């Protein structure tokens, strides 16, 4: 079915419409321009960067080191040097400006626009993409690079309505300085953004209350002197590092897991291995031993080390038991740990309170603060709800996607997502998703996922153009096969305690790791019978 009468006035008709100008959208733009295709990005923000435009909250920085946290665009990385191993927000902004200087990103971006509806018209062989200002774009290909962090969790909005102070969301932080001095601050949540804000503001605020439902197995942020980042690295070595990311489960350069199990070594070697990896950030749970996600005993052993080292950093007994309980509530690593710079010492301060909302939930907000179920009224001038994001599928639903018959994407997903490799979805011709559901993105280094997916999309479209194909979509069999692979790779016993990952028994991400995913992408390109295609006119690419 096509849109009524086909009498649609298209404002702009590029070959490719890309939704989102974050790292994924930028990478897609780079790759598809190389095919000679005209591309246009639709971006709801006022500048490029995606998460690195919106998340300008205090303390924001990457939790993957460079060069792992970098998209593989030679024109950019060959002329750029980092001065921190883990770049902060301002570093990322300078990096993005540098990328724009080298490959001219902004000239092909419509800023301040959102997609409200998108449907593929089979008669004209184009996506009709409606924008919030009434414009309609037409394109042969539609690439969705909205990412997993574009729709914030709004579950506390109604609860906080009575509050008359300031409410700041980490993913929509104002682009001006917010001063916490002489302010009573509340942070709700204990994920990476909450931790980064808390450790930055604890010494500046008059008081800070952290409302925590679950502890975070936060690890120390690795340190590296600036000269360790800025050393000359030959281009071939840099290319090897980029390539190595695809060969590790985590998608991090060189950081491969050990080949030994927790109990295959002596007590002394085990302790030394934990200690050596503890100060290397996520390497503690990615690289120490190969059985942390497979063995409950191995996982508990790692937790016991983490909890001992962490409790040593907290002098207040009550805070110690809330922030680092002796008995684990979930498997270490089943929730992505934050990287911290003095977080536990900051939480140990006298002006900081920890509220365990798993035992004393928030009852309501009032004009000047929050009241918990036990009747305690805490005064706040600023409240920061750092409670994460909606599932990735919700971000896609918000775009008003419909299949060729006009069926909304939400209805298509009622029986579960039907993606092929997390990049394409049944019923949606010529549509590609970057870092979407059923990919390893939520548990892997994001730029690695972006690089391998954009390269894959480029190969698919290049072959389509050369073979005069008008449309492509995955078969129901290939989508079902990938869904089974996603389910089989997901260790429900390991992730059960983390509802975000378990998703009601339907895994939202691929847990097999980057190396296996990269191989699946290669296999998907080799088997063209994974797709339904229709012939069209040549474009000569």
XYZ file of N, CA and C in Angstrom, residues 266-476:
633
model
N 46.092 -20.299 41.133
C 46.256 -20.308 42.583
C 45.563 -19.105 43.206
N 45.340 -19.167 44.504
C 44.723 -18.041 45.206
C 45.541 -16.766 45.009
N 46.867 -16.909 45.043
C 47.737 -15.752 44.896
C 47.621 -15.143 43.503
N 47.620 -16.000 42.471
C 47.513 -15.479 41.098
C 46.145 -14.843 40.877
N 45.106 -15.435 41.461
C 43.767 -14.869 41.322
C 43.708 -13.477 41.942
N 44.239 -13.350 43.137
C 44.236 -12.050 43.820
C 45.044 -11.020 43.036
N 46.198 -11.461 42.510
C 47.035 -10.544 41.731
C 46.336 -10.106 40.436
N 45.614 -11.051 39.817
C 44.893 -10.730 38.578
C 43.781 -9.735 38.847
N 43.009 -9.969 39.902
C 41.961 -9.003 40.268
C 42.567 -7.624 40.529
N 43.643 -7.600 41.298
C 44.253 -6.330 41.682
C 44.789 -5.586 40.458
N 45.396 -6.330 39.535
C 45.974 -5.710 38.344
C 44.895 -5.114 37.448
N 43.708 -5.731 37.440
C 42.634 -5.262 36.569
C 41.697 -4.270 37.242
N 41.732 -4.218 38.578
C 40.788 -3.379 39.313
C 40.903 -1.907 38.926
N 42.110 -1.447 38.742
C 42.324 -0.035 38.407
C 42.319 0.221 36.903
N 41.876 -0.758 36.138
C 41.798 -0.618 34.686
C 40.352 -0.565 34.196
N 39.481 -0.002 35.019
C 38.100 0.208 34.599
C 37.370 -1.085 34.303
N 36.631 -1.087 33.174
C 35.801 -2.254 32.844
C 36.636 -3.488 32.562
N 37.942 -3.338 32.451
C 38.801 -4.501 32.255
C 38.658 -5.486 33.411
N 38.238 -5.004 34.580
C 38.086 -5.890 35.736
C 37.097 -7.011 35.443
N 35.969 -6.681 34.836
C 34.997 -7.750 34.565
C 35.053 -8.269 33.138
N 35.781 -7.566 32.257
C 35.905 -8.049 30.890
C 37.143 -8.912 30.665
N 38.191 -8.646 31.429
C 39.488 -9.214 31.081
C 40.139 -10.077 32.165
N 39.568 -10.116 33.366
C 40.251 -10.833 34.439
C 40.238 -12.344 34.206
N 39.030 -12.927 34.119
C 38.897 -14.373 33.888
C 37.772 -14.627 32.902
N 37.811 -15.814 32.278
C 36.880 -16.073 31.184
C 35.552 -16.674 31.610
N 35.328 -16.842 32.916
C 34.115 -17.539 33.345
C 33.217 -16.686 34.241
N 33.447 -15.375 34.277
C 32.669 -14.542 35.196
C 31.182 -14.552 34.868
N 30.849 -14.626 33.575
C 29.438 -14.632 33.184
C 28.867 -16.038 33.091
N 29.698 -17.044 33.296
C 29.254 -18.422 33.123
C 29.096 -19.169 34.435
N 29.833 -18.768 35.432
C 29.854 -19.485 36.705
C 29.425 -18.565 37.840
N 28.418 -18.989 38.599
C 27.973 -18.196 39.737
C 29.076 -18.081 40.781
N 29.825 -19.152 40.938
C 30.903 -19.141 41.920
C 32.005 -18.166 41.507
N 32.326 -18.160 40.201
C 33.347 -17.239 39.706
C 32.873 -15.793 39.832
N 31.610 -15.577 39.535
C 31.056 -14.221 39.640
C 31.074 -13.743 41.086
N 30.720 -14.636 42.006
C 30.712 -14.264 43.412
C 32.131 -13.967 43.916
N 33.098 -14.713 43.431
C 34.482 -14.475 43.831
C 34.924 -13.075 43.406
N 34.566 -12.691 42.170
C 34.918 -11.353 41.690
C 34.183 -10.286 42.495
N 32.923 -10.539 42.830
C 32.168 -9.572 43.617
C 32.801 -9.392 44.996
N 33.203 -10.485 45.600
C 33.795 -10.391 46.934
C 35.059 -9.534 46.923
N 35.846 -9.643 45.841
C 37.022 -8.778 45.743
C 36.593 -7.330 45.593
N 35.643 -7.085 44.669
C 35.186 -5.709 44.442
C 34.625 -5.097 45.730
N 33.809 -5.847 46.436
C 33.145 -5.282 47.607
C 34.158 -4.987 48.711
N 35.192 -5.827 48.839
C 36.211 -5.568 49.852
C 36.986 -4.293 49.529
N 37.403 -4.161 48.274
C 38.166 -2.972 47.882
C 37.313 -1.706 47.993
N 36.012 -1.830 47.668
C 35.130 -0.666 47.689
C 34.783 -0.252 49.111
N 34.493 -1.225 49.977
C 34.138 -0.900 51.359
C 35.294 -0.237 52.097
N 36.512 -0.551 51.686
C 37.676 0.102 52.303
C 37.698 1.604 52.035
N 36.941 2.051 51.026
C 36.941 3.465 50.651
C 35.832 4.246 51.354
N 34.992 3.567 52.134
C 33.839 4.217 52.758
C 33.921 4.030 54.270
N 33.993 5.114 55.027
C 34.130 5.017 56.486
C 32.787 4.930 57.199
N 31.739 5.511 56.627
C 30.415 5.518 57.256
C 29.777 4.137 57.123
N 29.497 3.437 58.239
C 28.990 2.064 58.168
C 27.666 1.939 57.414
N 26.741 2.873 57.631
C 25.436 2.784 56.962
C 25.590 2.969 55.452
N 26.368 3.964 55.063
C 26.593 4.203 53.636
C 27.336 3.029 52.999
N 28.262 2.469 53.756
C 29.045 1.340 53.251
C 28.133 0.175 52.883
N 27.158 -0.111 53.741
C 26.263 -1.240 53.504
C 25.290 -0.984 52.360
N 24.963 0.271 52.102
C 24.058 0.592 50.991
C 24.811 0.602 49.669
N 25.982 1.205 49.665
C 26.747 1.365 48.424
C 27.496 0.109 48.014
N 27.856 -0.722 48.982
C 28.630 -1.934 48.691
C 28.222 -3.037 49.654
N 27.009 -3.590 49.496
C 26.528 -4.619 50.423
C 27.360 -5.896 50.343
N 27.509 -6.546 51.478
C 28.303 -7.779 51.506
C 27.681 -8.881 50.658
N 26.347 -8.929 50.624
C 25.662 -9.916 49.799
C 25.196 -9.265 48.500
N 25.615 -9.807 47.354
C 25.249 -9.181 46.074
C 23.750 -9.311 45.777
N 23.201 -8.294 45.137
C 21.799 -8.309 44.714
C 21.647 -8.734 43.266
N 22.737 -8.711 42.531
C 22.730 -9.121 41.123
C 24.147 -9.529 40.764
N 24.302 -10.211 39.656
C 25.619 -10.658 39.218
C 26.465 -9.471 38.777
N 27.704 -9.460 39.207
C 28.589 -8.368 38.821
C 28.780 -8.401 37.306
N 28.624 -7.241 36.685
C 28.732 -7.145 35.233
C 27.406 -7.272 34.508
N 26.343 -7.771 35.192
C 25.046 -7.881 34.513
C 24.410 -6.518 34.330
N 24.834 -5.560 35.136
C 24.531 -4.150 34.905
C 25.855 -3.467 34.610
N 25.872 -2.636 33.592
C 27.127 -2.023 33.180
C 27.674 -1.140 34.301
N 28.866 -1.423 34.800
C 29.419 -0.608 35.889
C 29.895 0.754 35.396
N 29.713 1.745 36.240
C 30.237 3.076 35.933
C 31.724 3.118 36.255
N 32.405 4.084 35.680
C 33.791 4.359 36.049
C 33.793 5.615 36.908
N 34.479 5.557 38.035
C 34.395 6.660 38.981
C 35.762 7.279 39.263
N 35.707 8.547 39.656
C 36.906 9.279 40.084
C 36.622 9.845 41.473
N 36.774 9.012 42.482
C 36.538 9.460 43.844
C 35.078 9.460 44.262
N 34.264 8.653 43.595
C 32.829 8.623 43.898
C 32.550 8.196 45.330
N 33.165 7.111 45.770
C 32.858 6.585 47.106
C 33.361 7.522 48.205
N 34.472 8.154 47.974
C 34.958 9.145 48.930
C 34.010 10.352 48.979
N 33.471 10.721 47.812
C 32.520 11.829 47.764
C 31.236 11.479 48.514
N 30.765 10.237 48.357
C 29.535 9.820 49.039
C 29.745 9.692 50.553
N 30.978 9.596 50.966
C 31.309 9.458 52.393
C 31.323 10.808 53.120
N 31.166 11.885 52.379
C 31.211 13.221 52.970
C 30.023 13.444 53.923
N 30.224 14.324 54.900
C 29.168 14.611 55.884
C 27.963 15.311 55.261
N 28.186 16.055 54.173
C 27.058 16.777 53.561
C 26.298 15.933 52.540
N 26.642 14.651 52.459
C 25.992 13.742 51.508
C 25.184 12.695 52.261
N 23.942 12.481 51.800
C 23.073 11.459 52.380
C 22.745 10.433 51.299
N 22.632 9.174 51.692
C 22.227 8.107 50.781
C 20.858 7.604 51.229
N 19.887 7.639 50.333
C 18.536 7.176 50.640
C 18.306 5.887 49.869
N 18.099 4.796 50.598
C 17.884 3.494 49.968
C 16.402 3.350 49.623
N 16.044 3.674 48.385
C 14.630 3.652 48.009
C 14.116 2.239 47.740
N 14.995 1.246 47.798
C 14.506 -0.132 47.710
C 13.794 -0.539 48.991
N 14.131 0.111 50.104
C 13.465 -0.162 51.382
C 12.552 0.987 51.811
N 12.892 2.214 51.425
C 12.063 3.386 51.749
C 11.826 4.155 50.450
N 10.807 3.774 49.669
C 10.582 4.400 48.360
C 10.169 5.863 48.463
N 10.322 6.550 47.356
C 9.836 7.925 47.244
C 8.309 7.884 47.215
N 7.688 8.686 48.071
C 6.224 8.768 48.098
C 5.735 9.829 47.131
N 6.275 11.025 47.256
C 5.867 12.124 46.380
C 6.866 13.259 46.487
N 6.815 14.117 45.507
C 7.534 15.384 45.609
C 6.568 16.436 46.126
N 7.109 17.400 46.842
C 6.332 18.558 47.294
C 7.033 19.800 46.768
N 6.495 20.956 47.066
C 7.023 22.187 46.490
C 8.507 22.387 46.759
N 8.965 21.951 47.933
C 10.355 22.229 48.311
C 11.185 20.978 48.547
N 10.762 19.834 48.000
C 11.594 18.647 48.183
C 10.883 17.345 47.903
N 11.305 16.311 48.613
C 10.801 14.948 48.408
C 10.411 14.345 49.750
N 9.289 13.639 49.768
C 8.852 12.895 50.949
C 8.919 11.409 50.619
N 9.584 10.632 51.477
C 9.656 9.188 51.295
C 8.551 8.497 52.097
N 8.372 7.206 51.855
C 7.258 6.457 52.438
C 7.268 6.447 53.959
N 8.436 6.655 54.554
C 8.501 6.680 56.018
C 8.118 8.046 56.592
N 7.716 8.970 55.717
C 7.284 10.292 56.157
C 8.379 11.335 56.229
N 9.616 10.939 55.937
C 10.725 11.899 55.999
C 10.627 12.913 54.855
N 10.739 14.181 55.210
C 10.689 15.275 54.237
C 12.098 15.847 54.100
N 12.665 15.720 52.912
C 13.998 16.263 52.649
C 13.877 17.484 51.738
N 14.512 18.564 52.151
C 14.451 19.797 51.371
C 15.438 19.735 50.208
N 14.961 20.160 49.018
C 15.832 20.215 47.844
C 15.540 21.470 47.038
N 16.596 22.068 46.522
C 16.465 23.175 45.572
C 16.562 22.683 44.135
N 17.311 21.593 43.951
C 17.531 21.005 42.621
C 17.269 19.504 42.714
N 16.518 18.964 41.751
C 16.325 17.515 41.654
C 16.795 17.059 40.276
N 17.606 16.011 40.270
C 18.150 15.459 39.026
C 17.674 14.010 38.882
N 16.642 13.752 38.064
C 16.208 12.375 37.834
C 17.116 11.700 36.803
N 18.053 10.898 37.280
C 19.007 10.212 36.404
C 18.624 8.739 36.356
N 17.486 8.471 35.732
C 16.922 7.116 35.789
C 16.949 6.406 34.444
N 17.791 6.892 33.535
C 18.035 6.142 32.320
C 17.069 6.443 31.188
N 16.883 5.427 30.343
C 16.195 5.625 29.072
C 15.149 4.544 28.832
N 14.232 4.859 27.931
C 13.243 3.873 27.511
C 13.905 2.822 26.619
N 13.272 1.657 26.456
C 13.827 0.651 25.542
C 14.005 1.221 24.136
N 14.990 0.684 23.421
C 15.319 1.179 22.088
C 14.114 1.155 21.153
N 13.271 0.147 21.281
C 12.103 0.055 20.402
C 11.203 1.275 20.544
N 11.138 1.861 21.753
C 10.314 3.052 21.963
C 10.827 4.233 21.143
N 12.150 4.315 20.985
C 12.726 5.391 20.178
C 12.294 5.250 18.721
N 12.214 4.015 18.255
C 11.794 3.781 16.873
C 10.299 4.049 16.713
N 9.513 3.665 17.717
C 8.076 3.918 17.681
C 7.802 5.418 17.597
N 8.605 6.213 18.318
C 8.384 7.660 18.362
C 8.545 8.320 17.000
N 9.184 7.634 16.051
C 9.387 8.198 14.715
C 8.168 8.013 13.814
N 7.152 7.312 14.300
C 5.950 7.099 13.497
C 6.168 6.166 12.326
N 7.064 5.202 12.482
C 7.336 4.236 11.416
C 6.110 3.373 11.141
N 5.841 3.131 9.868
C 4.815 2.164 9.487
C 5.373 1.288 8.377
N 4.838 0.072 8.263
C 5.282 -0.790 7.174
C 4.557 -0.382 5.882
N 4.765 -1.136 4.826
C 4.203 -0.763 3.526
C 2.684 -0.822 3.514
N 2.090 -1.509 4.490
C 0.637 -1.596 4.576
C 0.056 -0.580 5.552
N 0.894 0.275 6.110
C 0.428 1.279 7.049
C 0.348 0.797 8.484
N 0.843 -0.404 8.753
C 0.829 -0.932 10.117
C 1.907 -0.253 10.947
N 1.548 0.362 12.081
C 2.549 1.039 12.906
C 3.621 0.082 13.412
N 4.819 0.598 13.563
C 5.940 -0.219 14.032
C 5.636 -0.842 15.392
N 4.924 -0.116 16.243
C 4.568 -0.639 17.559
C 3.801 -1.945 17.432
N 2.894 -2.008 16.457
C 2.118 -3.236 16.243
C 2.993 -4.347 15.674
N 3.954 -3.967 14.848
C 4.855 -4.975 14.273
C 5.670 -5.676 15.352
N 5.906 -4.961 16.464
C 6.765 -5.487 17.530
C 5.995 -6.223 18.622
N 4.684 -6.320 18.494
C 3.894 -6.908 19.574
C 4.305 -8.340 19.880
N 4.672 -9.075 18.868
C 5.119 -10.449 19.085
C 6.616 -10.566 19.244
N 7.283 -9.431 19.375
C 8.741 -9.418 19.484
C 9.365 -8.811 18.239
N 10.530 -8.226 18.396
C 11.238 -7.634 17.270
C 11.594 -8.692 16.228
N 11.577 -8.292 14.976
C 11.883 -9.207 13.873
C 13.003 -8.609 13.026
N 14.165 -8.452 13.649
C 15.286 -7.842 12.941
C 16.205 -8.900 12.350
N 16.965 -8.487 11.359
C 18.075 -9.286 10.877
C 19.345 -8.567 11.281
N 20.079 -9.187 12.199
C 21.333 -8.654 12.717
C 21.151 -7.329 13.457
N 19.891 -7.026 13.836
C 19.616 -5.785 14.533
C 19.721 -4.557 13.642
N 19.898 -4.754 12.337
C 20.101 -3.637 11.407
C 18.890 -3.420 10.511
N 18.233 -4.508 10.110
C 17.061 -4.409 9.254
C 15.880 -5.073 9.953
N 14.659 -4.704 9.538
C 13.453 -5.263 10.155
C 12.493 -5.703 9.060
N 11.846 -6.833 9.275
C 10.886 -7.317 8.292
C 9.792 -6.278 8.054
N 9.313 -6.230 6.822
C 8.226 -5.318 6.483
C 8.641 -3.890 6.226
N 9.945 -3.588 6.368
C 10.424 -2.211 6.223
C 11.548 -2.175 5.176
N 11.197 -2.021 3.907
C 12.217 -2.059 2.840
C 13.207 -0.904 2.951
N 14.434 -1.197 2.600
C 15.478 -0.164 2.480
C 15.657 0.644 3.764
N 15.351 0.033 4.879
C 15.532 0.697 6.173
C 16.648 0.012 6.942
N 17.515 0.817 7.531
C 18.656 0.310 8.285
C 18.734 1.020 9.631
N 19.073 0.269 10.661
C 19.203 0.812 12.015
C 20.650 0.689 12.467
N 21.140 1.716 13.144
C 22.494 1.705 13.686
C 22.418 1.667 15.206
N 23.139 0.714 15.784
C 23.183 0.566 17.239
C 21.771 0.435 17.820
N 20.969 -0.371 17.140
C 19.584 -0.565 17.547
C 19.398 -1.800 18.407
N 18.144 -2.232 18.586
C 17.874 -3.429 19.380
C 18.408 -4.685 18.698
N 18.713 -5.686 19.502
C 19.238 -6.977 19.050
C 20.636 -6.858 18.442
N 21.359 -5.803 18.826
C 22.785 -5.688 18.509
C 23.546 -5.680 19.837
N 24.865 -5.788 19.817
C 25.618 -5.800 21.084
C 25.852 -4.424 21.687
N 25.290 -3.361 21.083
C 25.650 -1.999 21.457
C 25.532 -1.661 22.926
N 24.504 -2.193 23.609
C 24.322 -1.828 25.014
C 25.358 -2.485 25.921
N 26.080 -3.465 25.401
C 27.081 -4.154 26.218
C 28.456 -4.145 25.570
N 28.624 -3.344 24.548
C 29.900 -3.278 23.837
C 30.307 -1.824 23.659
N 31.519 -1.635 23.211
C 32.006 -0.307 22.883
C 31.202 0.242 21.708
N 30.504 1.341 21.916
C 29.559 1.854 20.921
C 30.217 2.198 19.583
N 31.346 2.922 19.536
C 31.930 3.231 18.226
C 32.290 1.995 17.401
N 32.667 0.905 18.067
C 32.950 -0.323 17.317
C 31.691 -0.833 16.652
N 30.591 -0.855 17.397
C 29.313 -1.290 16.821
C 28.940 -0.411 15.636
N 29.112 0.888 15.806
C 28.786 1.820 14.728
C 29.629 1.528 13.491
N 30.934 1.340 13.673
C 31.821 1.121 12.534
C 31.442 -0.137 11.748
N 31.230 -1.245 12.453
C 30.952 -2.492 11.731
C 29.584 -2.446 11.071
N 28.619 -1.795 11.709
C 27.279 -1.728 11.121
C 27.242 -0.795 9.915
N 27.908 0.344 10.007
C 27.913 1.276 8.875
C 28.654 0.691 7.676
N 29.737 -0.031 7.940
C 30.454 -0.695 6.847
C 29.559 -1.741 6.185
N 28.786 -2.466 7.001
C 27.863 -3.490 6.491
C 26.770 -2.836 5.640
N 26.188 -1.763 6.134
C 25.143 -1.043 5.387
C 25.695 -0.540 4.057
N 26.912 -0.029 4.098
C 27.549 0.458 2.868
C 27.688 -0.668 1.851
N 28.115 -1.858 2.301
C 28.261 -3.002 1.384
C 26.921 -3.390 0.775
N 25.882 -3.423 1.605
C 24.556 -3.802 1.117
C 24.077 -2.819 0.055
N 24.155 -1.529 0.343
C 23.658 -0.523 -0.584
C 24.510 -0.475 -1.845
N 25.800 -0.644 -1.705
C 26.673 -0.656 -2.881
C 26.291 -1.801 -3.821
N 25.999 -2.955 -3.240
C 25.608 -4.101 -4.074
C 24.239 -3.855 -4.704
N 23.339 -3.260 -3.941
C 22.019 -2.941 -4.498
C 22.149 -2.038 -5.721
N 22.961 -0.992 -5.596
C 23.103 -0.042 -6.692
C 23.764 -0.681 -7.909
N 24.746 -1.524 -7.683
C 25.451 -2.171 -8.795
C 24.571 -3.194 -9.505
N 23.688 -3.853 -8.744
C 22.854 -4.907 -9.319
C 21.457 -4.413 -9.676
N 21.284 -3.092 -9.691
C 20.012 -2.492 -10.099
C 18.838 -2.982 -9.257
N 19.058 -3.061 -7.960
C 17.983 -3.491 -7.070
C 17.257 -2.259 -6.520
N 15.933 -2.328 -6.522
C 15.141 -1.196 -6.056
C 14.867 -1.276 -4.565
N 14.566 -2.476 -4.071
C 14.271 -2.628 -2.643
C 14.937 -3.874 -2.087
N 15.150 -3.832 -0.779
C 15.691 -4.977 -0.055
C 15.083 -4.992 1.334
N 14.762 -6.177 1.806
C 14.264 -6.360 3.171
C 14.635 -7.775 3.604
N 14.772 -8.019 4.891
C 15.122 -9.367 5.336
C 13.932 -10.303 5.209
N 14.219 -11.561 4.954
C 13.151 -12.557 4.948
C 12.707 -12.834 6.379
N 11.499 -13.348 6.527
C 11.022 -13.694 7.865
C 11.876 -14.796 8.463
